[in-house]
Amino acid sequence: MGFFSSDVSPEEREQQRIEEALAKYNIFEGIECEVILPEKQLKTSGSSGAKKGIATFAFGIIGWAATSGTSQNEENRMLKTIFQVVDKGIVFKNGSMDGSDIRIPYEEIVKMEVVTPEKSGNVGVISLLKNKVIIVKLWAIDKEIVLNHISNIINERACGAQYEEAGWGLEHATAEPQETKQESNSLMDELERLANLYEKGLLTDEEFAAMKKKLIKS
């Protein structure tokens, strides 16, 4: 490699950009982000439109009753936090309503995707069990690089899909497919037809054996 930038290939320049971005935004130490959580909160406002209060449903459990004279609407809880990838899962620092960390093990994560919503930059969409979704917006210059890096790591470790499919038999997708009742009945009908032809003397021993073997194999 020479001393001039012209000596650096586009591939090498891109690789260098990726390495610099991942070194600057270390997801294992924690990076700043804005996150939209699956838990719901109830926002209320008076006739002037001023916000009167916020009550969290805490993933489905209502913890607040609205007072009369206010309008209310339900929305997902959004917060600014530190996002971290750890050995057992992912962490949103001080993300809970009581100030504790939100810890999500890989057993509860189905997958992560990087998408680009309309009129917005790249965001990470983390799918959890029970159809819950977390949206992560990074405060990073090279968002796509960092998000793709996070996505690759999470998808390598996520194992929630096997729990999501439990009970449907899809966790045994590598097993040999079982023949259906219709296929089984069709095979029996053909074998009976061959047996009848053989009993009537229309097939020799060799023909009957060969046709039977071919039918079962197919």
Short mmCIF file of C-alpha atoms in Angstrom, two decimals:
data_model
loop_
_atom_site.label_atom_id
_atom_site.label_comp_id
_atom_site.label_asym_id
_atom_site.label_seq_id
_atom_site.Cartn_x
_atom_site.Cartn_y
_atom_site.Cartn_z
CA MET A 1 0.00 0.00 0.00
CA GLY A 2 1.42 3.42 -0.96
CA PHE A 3 1.39 6.71 0.90
CA PHE A 4 -1.34 8.30 -1.19
CA SER A 5 -5.09 7.81 -0.80
CA SER A 6 -5.31 6.83 -4.47
CA ASP A 7 -3.43 3.66 -3.57
CA VAL A 8 -6.28 2.50 -1.33
CA SER A 9 -8.97 0.44 -3.06
CA PRO A 10 -12.67 1.18 -2.47
CA GLU A 11 -13.00 -2.16 -0.68
CA GLU A 12 -10.12 -1.35 1.68
CA ARG A 13 -11.47 2.13 2.30
CA GLU A 14 -14.92 0.72 3.18
CA GLN A 15 -13.40 -1.90 5.48
CA GLN A 16 -11.43 0.81 7.24
CA ARG A 17 -14.61 2.86 7.69
CA ILE A 18 -16.38 -0.15 9.21
CA GLU A 19 -13.52 -0.85 11.62
CA GLU A 20 -13.37 2.79 12.72
CA ALA A 21 -17.14 2.93 13.29
CA LEU A 22 -17.19 -0.26 15.35
CA ALA A 23 -14.22 0.92 17.40
CA LYS A 24 -15.90 4.26 18.09
CA TYR A 25 -19.30 2.78 18.96
CA ASN A 26 -18.53 -0.23 21.13
CA ILE A 27 -21.81 -2.08 21.60
CA PHE A 28 -20.32 -4.28 24.35
CA GLU A 29 -19.50 -1.23 26.48
CA GLY A 30 -22.76 0.53 25.62
CA ILE A 31 -23.91 3.16 23.12
CA GLU A 32 -26.48 5.94 23.34
CA CYS A 33 -29.82 5.36 21.70
CA GLU A 34 -33.51 6.14 21.70
CA VAL A 35 -35.73 3.09 22.17
CA ILE A 36 -39.44 2.42 21.75
CA LEU A 37 -40.53 -0.36 24.09
CA PRO A 38 -43.47 -2.77 23.77
CA GLU A 39 -44.94 -1.66 27.09
CA LYS A 40 -47.78 0.83 26.86
CA GLN A 41 -48.28 4.09 28.67
CA LEU A 42 -51.42 6.19 29.03
CA LYS A 43 -50.99 9.89 28.34
CA THR A 44 -53.63 12.37 29.44
CA SER A 45 -54.24 16.02 28.71
CA GLY A 46 -56.75 18.68 29.69
CA SER A 47 -58.92 20.84 27.46
CA SER A 48 -55.93 23.08 26.74
CA GLY A 49 -53.97 20.11 25.43
CA ALA A 50 -51.37 20.34 28.18
CA LYS A 51 -50.17 16.97 29.39
CA LYS A 52 -51.55 16.09 32.81
CA GLY A 53 -49.77 12.84 33.47
CA ILE A 54 -48.36 9.55 32.26
CA ALA A 55 -49.30 6.08 33.47
CA THR A 56 -47.54 2.91 32.38
CA PHE A 57 -49.34 -0.28 31.48
CA ALA A 58 -46.16 -2.23 32.25
CA PHE A 59 -46.55 -4.72 29.39
CA GLY A 60 -50.32 -4.97 29.78
CA ILE A 61 -50.91 -4.18 33.46
CA ILE A 62 -52.64 -0.83 33.98
CA GLY A 63 -51.14 0.99 36.94
CA TRP A 64 -53.09 4.23 36.87
CA ALA A 65 -56.70 5.40 36.62
CA ALA A 66 -57.54 8.50 34.60
CA THR A 67 -59.33 11.33 36.34
CA SER A 68 -62.42 12.97 34.91
CA GLY A 69 -62.12 16.04 32.73
CA THR A 70 -59.10 14.78 30.79
CA SER A 71 -58.59 13.15 27.41
CA GLN A 72 -56.34 10.13 27.18
CA ASN A 73 -54.51 8.05 24.61
CA GLU A 74 -52.35 4.95 24.76
CA GLU A 75 -48.88 4.80 23.21
CA ASN A 76 -45.66 2.83 23.43
CA ARG A 77 -43.12 4.05 25.96
CA MET A 78 -40.11 5.84 24.50
CA LEU A 79 -36.90 6.71 26.32
CA LYS A 80 -33.29 7.71 25.83
CA THR A 81 -30.90 5.16 27.24
CA ILE A 82 -27.66 3.21 26.86
CA PHE A 83 -27.95 0.04 24.78
CA GLN A 84 -25.53 -2.79 25.53
CA VAL A 85 -24.93 -6.29 24.16
CA VAL A 86 -23.80 -8.74 26.85
CA ASP A 87 -23.15 -12.48 27.12
CA LYS A 88 -26.68 -13.38 28.22
CA GLY A 89 -28.69 -10.95 26.10
CA ILE A 90 -29.21 -7.21 25.64
CA VAL A 91 -29.54 -4.44 28.21
CA PHE A 92 -31.20 -1.02 28.23
CA LYS A 93 -29.59 0.84 31.13
CA ASN A 94 -32.03 2.35 33.68
CA GLY A 95 -34.86 1.61 31.24
CA SER A 96 -37.47 0.42 33.75
CA MET A 97 -39.91 2.79 35.42
CA ASP A 98 -38.19 2.18 38.77
CA GLY A 99 -34.77 3.06 37.31
CA SER A 100 -33.44 -0.49 37.06
CA ASP A 101 -31.98 -1.96 33.88
CA ILE A 102 -34.16 -3.75 31.33
CA ARG A 103 -32.50 -7.11 30.69
CA ILE A 104 -33.70 -9.26 27.80
CA PRO A 105 -32.13 -12.75 27.48
CA TYR A 106 -31.47 -14.27 24.06
CA GLU A 107 -34.11 -16.92 24.87
CA GLU A 108 -36.76 -14.19 24.52
CA ILE A 109 -35.36 -12.71 21.28
CA VAL A 110 -36.64 -14.11 17.99
CA LYS A 111 -34.58 -11.97 15.59
CA MET A 112 -33.35 -8.46 14.76
CA GLU A 113 -33.77 -6.64 11.46
CA VAL A 114 -32.38 -3.35 10.16
CA VAL A 115 -35.03 -1.32 8.35
CA THR A 116 -35.38 2.19 6.96
CA PRO A 117 -38.81 3.69 7.71
CA GLU A 118 -40.13 6.38 5.42
CA LYS A 119 -38.68 9.84 6.22
CA SER A 120 -36.34 8.33 8.81
CA GLY A 121 -32.86 6.86 9.13
CA ASN A 122 -32.02 3.23 9.73
CA VAL A 123 -33.46 1.67 12.87
CA GLY A 124 -33.17 -1.75 14.47
CA VAL A 125 -36.33 -3.79 14.99
CA ILE A 126 -35.93 -6.47 17.66
CA SER A 127 -38.71 -9.08 17.65
CA LEU A 128 -39.44 -10.82 20.94
CA LEU A 129 -41.71 -13.67 21.95
CA LYS A 130 -45.47 -13.02 22.26
CA ASN A 131 -45.33 -10.61 19.27
CA LYS A 132 -43.52 -7.88 21.20
CA VAL A 133 -41.26 -5.50 19.28
CA ILE A 134 -38.52 -3.10 20.37
CA ILE A 135 -37.35 -0.32 18.04
CA VAL A 136 -33.82 1.03 18.51
CA LYS A 137 -32.64 4.36 17.06
CA LEU A 138 -28.91 4.91 17.47
CA TRP A 139 -27.19 8.23 17.99
CA ALA A 140 -24.30 7.32 15.74
CA ILE A 141 -22.91 8.73 12.53
CA ASP A 142 -22.56 5.34 10.84
CA LYS A 143 -25.92 3.96 12.00
CA GLU A 144 -26.22 1.31 9.30
CA ILE A 145 -22.79 -0.16 10.01
CA VAL A 146 -23.37 -0.36 13.77
CA LEU A 147 -26.93 -1.66 13.44
CA ASN A 148 -25.88 -4.38 11.01
CA HIS A 149 -23.11 -5.37 13.41
CA ILE A 150 -25.58 -5.58 16.29
CA SER A 151 -28.06 -7.49 14.14
CA ASN A 152 -25.46 -10.09 13.13
CA ILE A 153 -24.44 -10.71 16.73
CA ILE A 154 -27.99 -10.90 18.09
CA ASN A 155 -29.22 -13.18 15.30
CA GLU A 156 -26.30 -15.55 15.91
CA ARG A 157 -27.28 -15.83 19.58
CA ALA A 158 -31.07 -15.39 19.54
CA CYS A 159 -32.91 -18.61 20.29
CA GLY A 160 -36.42 -17.37 20.96
CA ALA A 161 -37.73 -18.76 17.68
CA GLN A 162 -37.50 -22.33 18.96
CA TYR A 163 -39.71 -21.40 21.90
CA GLU A 164 -42.11 -19.49 19.67
CA GLU A 165 -42.61 -22.55 17.47
CA ALA A 166 -42.87 -25.01 20.37
CA GLY A 167 -46.04 -27.08 20.09
CA TRP A 168 -46.33 -26.69 16.31
CA GLY A 169 -43.68 -29.29 15.51
CA LEU A 170 -41.69 -26.71 13.57
CA GLU A 171 -38.80 -27.04 16.00
CA HIS A 172 -38.17 -30.42 14.33
CA ALA A 173 -37.89 -28.94 10.84
CA THR A 174 -34.82 -31.05 10.06
CA ALA A 175 -36.72 -34.32 10.55
CA GLU A 176 -37.91 -36.37 7.59
CA PRO A 177 -41.35 -35.25 6.40
CA GLN A 178 -44.14 -37.59 7.45
CA GLU A 179 -46.43 -39.00 4.75
CA THR A 180 -49.98 -37.72 4.89
CA LYS A 181 -53.05 -39.88 5.40
CA GLN A 182 -54.06 -39.28 1.78
CA GLU A 183 -50.66 -40.42 0.48
CA SER A 184 -50.81 -43.52 2.69
CA ASN A 185 -54.28 -44.47 1.43
CA SER A 186 -53.19 -44.00 -2.19
CA LEU A 187 -50.23 -46.37 -1.70
CA MET A 188 -52.44 -49.05 -0.13
CA ASP A 189 -54.89 -48.82 -3.02
CA GLU A 190 -52.13 -49.34 -5.58
CA LEU A 191 -50.68 -52.29 -3.65
CA GLU A 192 -54.14 -53.92 -3.48
CA ARG A 193 -54.56 -53.41 -7.23
CA LEU A 194 -51.22 -55.12 -7.91
CA ALA A 195 -52.13 -57.99 -5.56
CA ASN A 196 -55.41 -58.53 -7.43
CA LEU A 197 -53.61 -58.63 -10.78
CA TYR A 198 -51.09 -61.09 -9.34
CA GLU A 199 -53.81 -63.35 -7.89
CA LYS A 200 -55.59 -63.41 -11.25
CA GLY A 201 -52.39 -64.59 -12.90
CA LEU A 202 -51.94 -61.44 -14.92
CA LEU A 203 -48.51 -60.78 -13.39
CA THR A 204 -45.58 -63.15 -12.98
CA ASP A 205 -43.71 -63.44 -9.69
CA GLU A 206 -40.87 -61.34 -11.06
CA GLU A 207 -43.21 -58.65 -12.46
CA PHE A 208 -45.21 -58.43 -9.27
CA ALA A 209 -42.07 -58.13 -7.10
CA ALA A 210 -40.50 -55.50 -9.39
CA MET A 211 -43.69 -53.39 -9.63
CA LYS A 212 -44.27 -53.60 -5.88
CA LYS A 213 -40.71 -52.53 -5.14
CA LYS A 214 -40.93 -49.61 -7.59
CA LEU A 215 -44.27 -48.45 -6.17
CA ILE A 216 -43.07 -48.46 -2.55
CA LYS A 217 -39.82 -46.71 -3.48
CA SER A 218 -41.64 -43.94 -5.37
#
